[in-house]
């Protein structure tokens, strides 16, 4: 039986900023549209965090039973390390998905956004299908695309819509930015695992691109995300606060380009997660300050 500390580590808390960031941006975009609903924002955050933890447990379970994590470099995996049985990890994933569905239904009722029921079903299906099922899309190199769509576009624009009943260009720019950083985080994780993933037949985008190109793509994703808000600078000058993140991007970018030992890439995950959170905070602050000082 895994300890509470092991379950917490298995939930991969370093990835949680990826869930919180789009909710912050979506809420700030709703405020810019003249609508801020705290309860809706909290429910959106609960849904996002539970889905992220559920994905992490589902990934742990599916990779574990396939043997992908048997010789893995990196944080603890409950199934692969035999700290917990596959059934326990699977039930933990399903429990998170069920709780996310309950919170999501409450959010849909509050916002009367009934079409989002279909979006929610799609989110659960995508969460499980990443590494689960007979043909997991994460093993085909499509995981990065789904991370961008669901932890970038869907999470951000969905948060804005459930508060304001519409979306906006700033919401879209913020969604693309946080989605790119989420992709970069996944790329960093997958670059570290290229040797074991290739051996296990897991054809992630990093495996398909190859080590050098995958590392370069990480830097390009971060750069594009940080520079995208420049398109809003004319109407939202305070979003230029995001440029303060450029120095913070230097160390993880250097590690990705120069860190030859797989273990040396582990800190990049936490650093990228913090960059995503920093992007969300500064971008959101830029939207709010522009509206307040207009």
C-alpha positions as a LaTeX table, in Angstrom:
\begin{tabular}{lrrr}
\hline
Residue & $x$ (\AA) & $y$ (\AA) & $z$ (\AA) \\
\hline
Unk1 & 0.00 & 0.00 & 0.00 \\
Unk2 & 1.44 & 3.34 & $-1.08$ \\
Unk3 & 1.87 & 6.02 & 1.57 \\
Unk4 & 0.09 & 9.37 & 1.43 \\
Unk5 & 3.38 & 10.99 & 0.42 \\
Unk6 & 3.75 & 8.52 & $-2.46$ \\
Unk7 & 0.19 & 9.18 & $-3.65$ \\
Unk8 & 0.96 & 12.91 & $-3.55$ \\
Unk9 & 4.15 & 12.40 & $-5.55$ \\
Unk10 & 2.25 & 10.19 & $-7.98$ \\
Unk11 & $-0.23$ & 13.03 & $-8.53$ \\
Unk12 & 2.74 & 14.99 & $-9.91$ \\
Unk13 & 2.09 & 18.34 & $-8.20$ \\
Unk14 & 4.76 & 20.00 & $-10.35$ \\
Unk15 & 2.35 & 19.77 & $-13.29$ \\
Unk16 & $-0.54$ & 21.49 & $-11.49$ \\
Unk17 & 0.42 & 25.03 & $-12.58$ \\
Unk18 & $-0.50$ & 23.80 & $-16.06$ \\
Unk19 & $-4.07$ & 23.37 & $-14.79$ \\
Unk20 & $-4.33$ & 26.62 & $-12.82$ \\
Unk21 & $-2.75$ & 28.92 & $-15.43$ \\
Unk22 & $-5.55$ & 28.81 & $-18.05$ \\
Unk23 & $-8.20$ & 29.44 & $-15.37$ \\
Unk24 & $-6.39$ & 32.59 & $-14.22$ \\
Unk25 & $-6.12$ & 33.86 & $-17.79$ \\
Unk26 & $-9.71$ & 32.97 & $-18.63$ \\
Unk27 & $-10.96$ & 34.73 & $-15.50$ \\
Unk28 & $-8.95$ & 37.88 & $-16.26$ \\
Unk29 & $-10.32$ & 37.87 & $-19.81$ \\
Unk30 & $-13.85$ & 37.61 & $-18.39$ \\
Unk31 & $-13.12$ & 40.56 & $-16.10$ \\
Unk32 & $-11.92$ & 42.52 & $-19.12$ \\
Unk33 & $-15.30$ & 41.75 & $-20.73$ \\
Unk34 & $-17.02$ & 43.20 & $-17.67$ \\
Unk35 & $-17.94$ & 39.92 & $-15.97$ \\
Unk36 & $-16.17$ & 38.33 & $-13.01$ \\
Unk37 & $-17.87$ & 35.45 & $-11.17$ \\
Unk38 & $-15.69$ & 34.11 & $-8.34$ \\
Unk39 & $-17.67$ & 30.91 & $-7.75$ \\
Unk40 & $-17.51$ & 30.01 & $-11.44$ \\
Unk41 & $-13.78$ & 30.68 & $-11.43$ \\
Unk42 & $-13.25$ & 28.44 & $-8.40$ \\
Unk43 & $-15.28$ & 25.63 & $-9.97$ \\
Unk44 & $-13.30$ & 25.94 & $-13.21$ \\
Unk45 & $-10.07$ & 25.66 & $-11.21$ \\
Unk46 & $-11.36$ & 22.59 & $-9.37$ \\
Unk47 & $-12.28$ & 20.93 & $-12.67$ \\
Unk48 & $-8.90$ & 21.73 & $-14.20$ \\
Unk49 & $-6.87$ & 20.49 & $-11.22$ \\
Unk50 & $-8.90$ & 17.28 & $-10.85$ \\
Unk51 & $-8.55$ & 16.55 & $-14.56$ \\
Unk52 & $-4.79$ & 17.13 & $-14.37$ \\
Unk53 & $-4.38$ & 14.81 & $-11.39$ \\
Unk54 & $-6.67$ & 12.27 & $-13.06$ \\
Unk55 & $-4.57$ & 12.38 & $-16.23$ \\
Unk56 & $-1.41$ & 11.87 & $-14.18$ \\
Unk57 & $-2.83$ & 8.82 & $-12.40$ \\
Unk58 & $-4.28$ & 7.44 & $-15.64$ \\
Unk59 & $-0.90$ & 7.88 & $-17.34$ \\
Unk60 & 0.78 & 6.19 & $-14.36$ \\
Unk61 & $-1.61$ & 3.23 & $-14.63$ \\
Unk62 & $-1.52$ & 2.79 & $-18.40$ \\
Unk63 & 2.23 & 3.20 & $-18.80$ \\
Unk64 & 2.79 & 1.01 & $-15.76$ \\
Unk65 & 0.82 & $-1.99$ & $-17.04$ \\
Unk66 & 2.51 & $-1.67$ & $-20.45$ \\
Unk67 & 5.96 & $-1.71$ & $-18.87$ \\
Unk68 & 6.84 & 1.74 & $-20.21$ \\
Unk69 & 7.90 & 2.95 & $-16.74$ \\
Unk70 & 9.94 & $-0.11$ & $-15.75$ \\
Unk71 & 13.30 & 1.61 & $-16.34$ \\
Unk72 & 12.17 & 5.19 & $-16.13$ \\
Unk73 & 14.31 & 8.16 & $-15.08$ \\
Unk74 & 12.36 & 10.69 & $-13.04$ \\
Unk75 & 9.85 & 11.04 & $-10.21$ \\
Unk76 & 8.05 & 8.07 & $-8.65$ \\
Unk77 & 5.47 & 6.16 & $-10.66$ \\
Unk78 & 3.07 & 4.26 & $-8.43$ \\
Unk79 & 2.33 & 1.40 & $-10.81$ \\
Unk80 & 5.79 & 1.01 & $-12.32$ \\
Unk81 & 7.48 & 1.03 & $-8.90$ \\
Unk82 & 4.88 & $-1.42$ & $-7.48$ \\
Unk83 & 4.16 & 1.09 & $-4.68$ \\
Unk84 & 0.44 & 0.67 & $-5.49$ \\
Unk85 & $-1.47$ & $-1.92$ & $-7.47$ \\
Unk86 & $-2.63$ & $-1.04$ & $-10.98$ \\
Unk87 & $-6.27$ & $-1.29$ & $-9.85$ \\
Unk88 & $-5.73$ & 1.23 & $-7.05$ \\
Unk89 & $-4.12$ & 3.73 & $-9.42$ \\
Unk90 & $-6.87$ & 3.22 & $-11.99$ \\
Unk91 & $-9.58$ & 3.81 & $-9.38$ \\
Unk92 & $-7.76$ & 6.95 & $-8.21$ \\
Unk93 & $-7.83$ & 8.24 & $-11.79$ \\
Unk94 & $-11.52$ & 7.43 & $-12.19$ \\
Unk95 & $-12.26$ & 9.06 & $-8.82$ \\
Unk96 & $-10.61$ & 12.29 & $-10.00$ \\
Unk97 & $-12.51$ & 12.17 & $-13.29$ \\
Unk98 & $-15.80$ & 11.62 & $-11.45$ \\
Unk99 & $-15.18$ & 14.53 & $-9.10$ \\
Unk100 & $-14.19$ & 16.72 & $-12.06$ \\
Unk101 & $-17.45$ & 15.81 & $-13.79$ \\
Unk102 & $-19.46$ & 16.76 & $-10.70$ \\
Unk103 & $-17.73$ & 20.14 & $-10.38$ \\
Unk104 & $-18.07$ & 20.69 & $-14.13$ \\
Unk105 & $-21.78$ & 19.95 & $-14.04$ \\
Unk106 & $-22.22$ & 22.49 & $-11.25$ \\
Unk107 & $-20.35$ & 25.06 & $-13.35$ \\
Unk108 & $-22.50$ & 24.29 & $-16.40$ \\
Unk109 & $-25.69$ & 24.71 & $-14.39$ \\
Unk110 & $-24.52$ & 28.02 & $-12.90$ \\
Unk111 & $-23.53$ & 29.41 & $-16.30$ \\
Unk112 & $-26.33$ & 27.75 & $-18.30$ \\
Unk113 & $-23.66$ & 26.65 & $-20.79$ \\
Unk114 & $-25.30$ & 23.34 & $-21.61$ \\
Unk115 & $-23.26$ & 22.66 & $-24.74$ \\
Unk116 & $-20.21$ & 22.36 & $-22.47$ \\
Unk117 & $-21.51$ & 18.94 & $-21.39$ \\
Unk118 & $-20.20$ & 17.62 & $-24.70$ \\
Unk119 & $-16.91$ & 19.43 & $-24.13$ \\
Unk120 & $-16.67$ & 17.84 & $-20.69$ \\
Unk121 & $-17.24$ & 14.38 & $-22.11$ \\
Unk122 & $-14.52$ & 15.10 & $-24.67$ \\
Unk123 & $-12.14$ & 16.17 & $-21.89$ \\
Unk124 & $-12.66$ & 12.91 & $-19.98$ \\
Unk125 & $-12.26$ & 10.84 & $-23.13$ \\
Unk126 & $-9.06$ & 12.72 & $-24.03$ \\
Unk127 & $-7.72$ & 12.36 & $-20.48$ \\
Unk128 & $-8.12$ & 8.58 & $-20.51$ \\
Unk129 & $-7.18$ & 8.11 & $-24.17$ \\
Unk130 & $-3.78$ & 9.79 & $-23.75$ \\
Unk131 & $-2.14$ & 6.53 & $-22.68$ \\
Unk132 & $-5.18$ & 4.32 & $-22.04$ \\
Unk133 & $-7.18$ & 2.05 & $-24.31$ \\
Unk134 & $-6.08$ & $-0.01$ & $-27.29$ \\
Unk135 & $-4.77$ & 2.88 & $-29.38$ \\
Unk136 & $-3.56$ & 5.61 & $-27.01$ \\
Unk137 & $-2.89$ & 8.82 & $-28.92$ \\
Unk138 & 0.04 & 9.65 & $-26.62$ \\
Unk139 & 1.86 & 6.68 & $-28.13$ \\
Unk140 & 1.29 & 8.08 & $-31.62$ \\
Unk141 & 2.85 & 11.50 & $-31.04$ \\
Unk142 & $-0.47$ & 13.35 & $-30.66$ \\
Unk143 & $-0.28$ & 14.04 & $-26.94$ \\
Unk144 & 1.21 & 17.50 & $-27.47$ \\
Unk145 & $-1.68$ & 18.53 & $-29.72$ \\
Unk146 & $-4.27$ & 17.44 & $-27.18$ \\
Unk147 & $-2.43$ & 19.19 & $-24.35$ \\
Unk148 & $-2.49$ & 22.41 & $-26.38$ \\
Unk149 & $-6.19$ & 22.03 & $-27.16$ \\
Unk150 & $-7.47$ & 21.00 & $-23.73$ \\
Unk151 & $-5.04$ & 22.68 & $-21.33$ \\
Unk152 & $-4.75$ & 25.75 & $-23.53$ \\
Unk153 & $-7.76$ & 26.55 & $-25.66$ \\
Unk154 & $-10.55$ & 24.63 & $-23.92$ \\
Unk155 & $-9.58$ & 25.43 & $-20.33$ \\
Unk156 & $-8.96$ & 29.14 & $-20.96$ \\
Unk157 & $-11.83$ & 29.91 & $-23.31$ \\
Unk158 & $-14.19$ & 27.70 & $-21.32$ \\
Unk159 & $-13.38$ & 29.65 & $-18.15$ \\
Unk160 & $-14.03$ & 32.95 & $-19.93$ \\
Unk161 & $-17.28$ & 31.75 & $-21.47$ \\
Unk162 & $-18.73$ & 30.41 & $-18.22$ \\
Unk163 & $-18.27$ & 33.83 & $-16.65$ \\
Unk164 & $-18.88$ & 36.26 & $-19.53$ \\
Unk165 & $-20.98$ & 34.26 & $-21.98$ \\
Unk166 & $-18.52$ & 35.09 & $-24.75$ \\
Unk167 & $-14.81$ & 34.99 & $-25.54$ \\
Unk168 & $-12.39$ & 37.64 & $-26.79$ \\
Unk169 & $-9.12$ & 38.13 & $-28.64$ \\
Unk170 & $-7.14$ & 38.57 & $-25.38$ \\
Unk171 & $-8.64$ & 35.31 & $-24.13$ \\
Unk172 & $-7.55$ & 33.57 & $-27.34$ \\
Unk173 & $-4.01$ & 35.00 & $-27.21$ \\
Unk174 & $-3.70$ & 33.96 & $-23.57$ \\
Unk175 & $-5.08$ & 30.51 & $-24.37$ \\
Unk176 & $-2.53$ & 29.97 & $-27.14$ \\
Unk177 & 0.30 & 31.23 & $-24.92$ \\
Unk178 & $-0.47$ & 28.99 & $-21.95$ \\
Unk179 & $-1.16$ & 26.09 & $-24.31$ \\
Unk180 & 2.30 & 26.46 & $-25.86$ \\
Unk181 & 3.97 & 26.47 & $-22.45$ \\
Unk182 & 1.98 & 23.37 & $-21.47$ \\
Unk183 & 3.25 & 21.73 & $-24.67$ \\
Unk184 & 6.78 & 22.76 & $-23.75$ \\
Unk185 & 6.40 & 21.10 & $-20.35$ \\
Unk186 & 5.25 & 17.87 & $-21.96$ \\
Unk187 & 8.10 & 18.10 & $-24.46$ \\
Unk188 & 10.63 & 18.45 & $-21.64$ \\
Unk189 & 9.16 & 15.38 & $-19.97$ \\
Unk190 & 9.23 & 13.37 & $-23.19$ \\
Unk191 & 12.76 & 14.41 & $-24.19$ \\
Unk192 & 13.96 & 13.02 & $-20.88$ \\
Unk193 & 12.15 & 9.74 & $-21.61$ \\
Unk194 & 13.16 & 9.32 & $-25.28$ \\
Unk195 & 15.34 & 6.21 & $-24.74$ \\
Unk196 & 12.81 & 4.31 & $-22.61$ \\
Unk197 & 9.82 & 5.47 & $-24.68$ \\
Unk198 & 11.47 & 4.39 & $-27.92$ \\
Unk199 & 12.26 & 0.98 & $-26.44$ \\
Unk200 & 8.68 & 0.59 & $-25.20$ \\
Unk201 & 7.21 & 1.59 & $-28.57$ \\
Unk202 & 5.85 & 4.90 & $-27.29$ \\
Unk203 & 6.23 & 7.20 & $-30.30$ \\
Unk204 & 5.84 & 10.59 & $-28.63$ \\
Unk205 & 6.44 & 13.75 & $-30.63$ \\
Unk206 & 9.87 & 13.98 & $-28.98$ \\
Unk207 & 10.71 & 10.47 & $-30.22$ \\
Unk208 & 9.46 & 11.32 & $-33.71$ \\
Unk209 & 11.39 & 14.60 & $-33.90$ \\
Unk210 & 14.58 & 13.17 & $-32.46$ \\
Unk211 & 16.56 & 14.42 & $-29.49$ \\
Unk212 & 18.07 & 17.61 & $-30.95$ \\
Unk213 & 14.98 & 18.87 & $-32.79$ \\
Unk214 & 12.76 & 18.12 & $-29.79$ \\
Unk215 & 15.02 & 20.19 & $-27.53$ \\
Unk216 & 14.97 & 23.11 & $-29.97$ \\
Unk217 & 11.17 & 22.90 & $-30.22$ \\
Unk218 & 10.94 & 23.40 & $-26.44$ \\
Unk219 & 12.80 & 26.71 & $-26.69$ \\
Unk220 & 10.70 & 27.82 & $-29.66$ \\
Unk221 & 7.44 & 27.09 & $-27.80$ \\
Unk222 & 8.53 & 29.17 & $-24.82$ \\
Unk223 & 9.73 & 32.04 & $-27.02$ \\
Unk224 & 6.53 & 32.15 & $-29.06$ \\
Unk225 & 4.35 & 32.05 & $-25.93$ \\
Unk226 & 6.20 & 34.98 & $-24.33$ \\
Unk227 & 6.20 & 37.07 & $-27.51$ \\
Unk228 & 2.55 & 36.50 & $-28.51$ \\
Unk229 & 1.17 & 39.19 & $-26.14$ \\
Unk230 & 3.01 & 41.79 & $-28.23$ \\
Unk231 & 0.05 & 41.59 & $-30.62$ \\
Unk232 & $-2.11$ & 43.06 & $-27.85$ \\
Unk233 & 0.30 & 45.79 & $-26.77$ \\
Unk234 & $-1.46$ & 48.59 & $-28.65$ \\
Unk235 & $-4.73$ & 48.12 & $-26.76$ \\
Unk236 & $-3.41$ & 46.36 & $-23.65$ \\
Unk237 & 0.03 & 47.88 & $-22.93$ \\
Unk238 & 0.27 & 46.29 & $-19.49$ \\
Unk239 & 0.44 & 42.78 & $-20.96$ \\
Unk240 & 4.05 & 43.63 & $-21.79$ \\
Unk241 & 4.69 & 42.63 & $-18.17$ \\
Unk242 & 4.92 & 39.11 & $-19.59$ \\
Unk243 & 8.33 & 40.02 & $-21.06$ \\
Unk244 & 9.67 & 39.98 & $-17.48$ \\
Unk245 & 9.62 & 36.19 & $-17.82$ \\
Unk246 & 12.36 & 36.15 & $-20.45$ \\
Unk247 & 15.21 & 35.80 & $-17.88$ \\
Unk248 & 13.32 & 32.97 & $-16.17$ \\
Unk249 & 13.24 & 31.09 & $-19.48$ \\
Unk250 & 17.01 & 31.12 & $-19.90$ \\
Unk251 & 17.94 & 28.39 & $-17.40$ \\
Unk252 & 15.42 & 25.74 & $-18.50$ \\
Unk253 & 16.19 & 26.54 & $-22.14$ \\
Unk254 & 19.90 & 26.10 & $-21.50$ \\
Unk255 & 19.29 & 22.82 & $-19.66$ \\
Unk256 & 17.16 & 21.55 & $-22.53$ \\
Unk257 & 19.77 & 22.45 & $-25.14$ \\
Unk258 & 22.88 & 21.42 & $-23.21$ \\
Unk259 & 21.80 & 18.91 & $-20.56$ \\
Unk260 & 22.93 & 15.58 & $-21.99$ \\
Unk261 & 22.18 & 13.49 & $-18.91$ \\
Unk262 & 18.47 & 12.63 & $-18.77$ \\
Unk263 & 18.30 & 13.25 & $-15.04$ \\
Unk264 & 19.53 & 16.83 & $-15.53$ \\
Unk265 & 16.24 & 17.59 & $-17.33$ \\
Unk266 & 14.08 & 16.79 & $-14.29$ \\
Unk267 & 14.25 & 20.38 & $-12.87$ \\
Unk268 & 13.01 & 21.72 & $-16.22$ \\
Unk269 & 9.53 & 20.34 & $-15.47$ \\
Unk270 & 9.11 & 22.41 & $-12.32$ \\
Unk271 & 10.72 & 25.46 & $-13.91$ \\
Unk272 & 8.42 & 25.26 & $-16.93$ \\
Unk273 & 5.38 & 24.84 & $-14.68$ \\
Unk274 & 6.39 & 27.98 & $-12.78$ \\
Unk275 & 6.92 & 29.83 & $-16.06$ \\
Unk276 & 3.38 & 28.91 & $-17.07$ \\
Unk277 & 2.04 & 30.17 & $-13.75$ \\
Unk278 & 4.11 & 33.34 & $-14.08$ \\
Unk279 & 2.81 & 33.86 & $-17.61$ \\
Unk280 & $-0.76$ & 33.49 & $-16.37$ \\
Unk281 & $-0.26$ & 35.91 & $-13.47$ \\
Unk282 & 1.50 & 38.60 & $-15.51$ \\
Unk283 & $-0.80$ & 38.29 & $-18.53$ \\
Unk284 & $-3.86$ & 38.42 & $-16.29$ \\
Unk285 & $-2.45$ & 41.37 & $-14.36$ \\
Unk286 & $-1.88$ & 43.13 & $-17.68$ \\
Unk287 & $-5.53$ & 42.71 & $-18.69$ \\
Unk288 & $-6.84$ & 43.82 & $-15.31$ \\
Unk289 & $-4.54$ & 46.87 & $-15.02$ \\
Unk290 & $-5.39$ & 48.00 & $-18.54$ \\
Unk291 & $-9.10$ & 47.92 & $-17.71$ \\
Unk292 & $-8.67$ & 49.58 & $-14.31$ \\
Unk293 & $-6.45$ & 52.38 & $-15.60$ \\
Unk294 & $-8.36$ & 53.04 & $-18.83$ \\
\hline
\end{tabular}
